[in-house]
């Protein structure tokens, strides 16, 4: 797995912002690149939410009645 500083990581890093602003809809490659960028951003947000939810469930289970005080940083 490449590290964030590696050339392989930089080569795969998206260069297109995750938006359709300024994209010509007749230019299919740029439109697909924008769509891919948006989908990747949505996927990352979804996975981050899943990880946070899992950690919050563990914290609720571990802390019990004190979960409001102990798990506040995750909410």
Tab-separated table of C-alpha atoms in Angstrom:
chain	number	residue	atom	x	y	z
A	1	UNK	CA	0.000	0.000	0.000
A	2	UNK	CA	1.536	3.311	-0.996
A	3	UNK	CA	2.307	5.921	1.612
A	4	UNK	CA	0.889	9.451	1.208
A	5	UNK	CA	4.300	10.738	0.143
A	6	UNK	CA	4.935	8.126	-2.536
A	7	UNK	CA	4.844	8.752	-6.263
A	8	UNK	CA	2.141	6.102	-6.688
A	9	UNK	CA	-0.114	7.986	-4.286
A	10	UNK	CA	0.463	11.313	-6.003
A	11	UNK	CA	-0.220	9.720	-9.404
A	12	UNK	CA	-3.623	8.433	-8.231
A	13	UNK	CA	-4.594	11.596	-6.375
A	14	UNK	CA	-7.559	13.227	-8.135
A	15	UNK	CA	-6.784	16.518	-9.847
A	16	UNK	CA	-10.422	17.363	-10.505
A	17	UNK	CA	-12.352	19.181	-7.776
A	18	UNK	CA	-15.457	17.310	-6.571
A	19	UNK	CA	-17.932	19.601	-8.300
A	20	UNK	CA	-19.622	20.099	-11.656
A	21	UNK	CA	-18.876	23.848	-11.658
A	22	UNK	CA	-17.217	24.849	-14.907
A	23	UNK	CA	-17.567	21.423	-16.516
A	24	UNK	CA	-18.719	21.354	-20.121
A	25	UNK	CA	-21.348	18.603	-20.303
A	26	UNK	CA	-20.420	17.879	-23.914
A	27	UNK	CA	-16.837	17.050	-22.880
A	28	UNK	CA	-17.374	13.440	-21.797
A	29	UNK	CA	-13.928	12.710	-20.277
A	30	UNK	CA	-14.035	15.792	-18.051
A	31	UNK	CA	-17.643	15.046	-17.089
A	32	UNK	CA	-16.720	11.472	-16.110
A	33	UNK	CA	-13.720	12.751	-14.136
A	34	UNK	CA	-15.965	15.150	-12.225
A	35	UNK	CA	-18.482	12.357	-11.572
A	36	UNK	CA	-15.729	10.044	-10.317
A	37	UNK	CA	-14.370	12.756	-8.062
A	38	UNK	CA	-17.796	13.433	-6.568
A	39	UNK	CA	-18.445	9.720	-6.025
A	40	UNK	CA	-15.065	9.298	-4.304
A	41	UNK	CA	-15.766	12.209	-1.964
A	42	UNK	CA	-19.194	10.797	-1.109
A	43	UNK	CA	-17.673	7.366	-0.486
A	44	UNK	CA	-15.009	8.786	1.825
A	45	UNK	CA	-17.648	10.686	3.830
A	46	UNK	CA	-19.785	7.559	4.059
A	47	UNK	CA	-16.892	5.430	5.289
A	48	UNK	CA	-15.835	8.085	7.810
A	49	UNK	CA	-19.383	8.164	9.171
A	50	UNK	CA	-19.390	4.371	9.422
A	51	UNK	CA	-16.130	4.345	11.384
A	52	UNK	CA	-17.334	7.068	13.734
A	53	UNK	CA	-20.630	5.236	14.276
A	54	UNK	CA	-18.769	2.020	15.122
A	55	UNK	CA	-16.535	3.829	17.609
A	56	UNK	CA	-19.564	5.519	19.147
A	57	UNK	CA	-21.312	2.161	19.563
A	58	UNK	CA	-18.230	0.738	21.282
A	59	UNK	CA	-18.047	3.763	23.548
A	60	UNK	CA	-21.755	3.526	24.444
A	61	UNK	CA	-21.350	-0.151	25.295
A	62	UNK	CA	-18.142	0.398	27.277
A	63	UNK	CA	-19.259	3.474	29.243
A	64	UNK	CA	-22.886	2.558	29.925
A	65	UNK	CA	-24.781	5.272	31.808
A	66	UNK	CA	-21.829	7.683	31.602
A	67	UNK	CA	-21.847	7.696	27.810
A	68	UNK	CA	-23.012	11.314	27.610
A	69	UNK	CA	-19.891	12.513	29.393
A	70	UNK	CA	-17.372	10.013	28.070
A	71	UNK	CA	-18.441	9.758	24.404
A	72	UNK	CA	-19.156	13.434	23.745
A	73	UNK	CA	-16.099	13.884	21.525
A	74	UNK	CA	-17.485	11.343	19.052
A	75	UNK	CA	-20.908	12.959	18.723
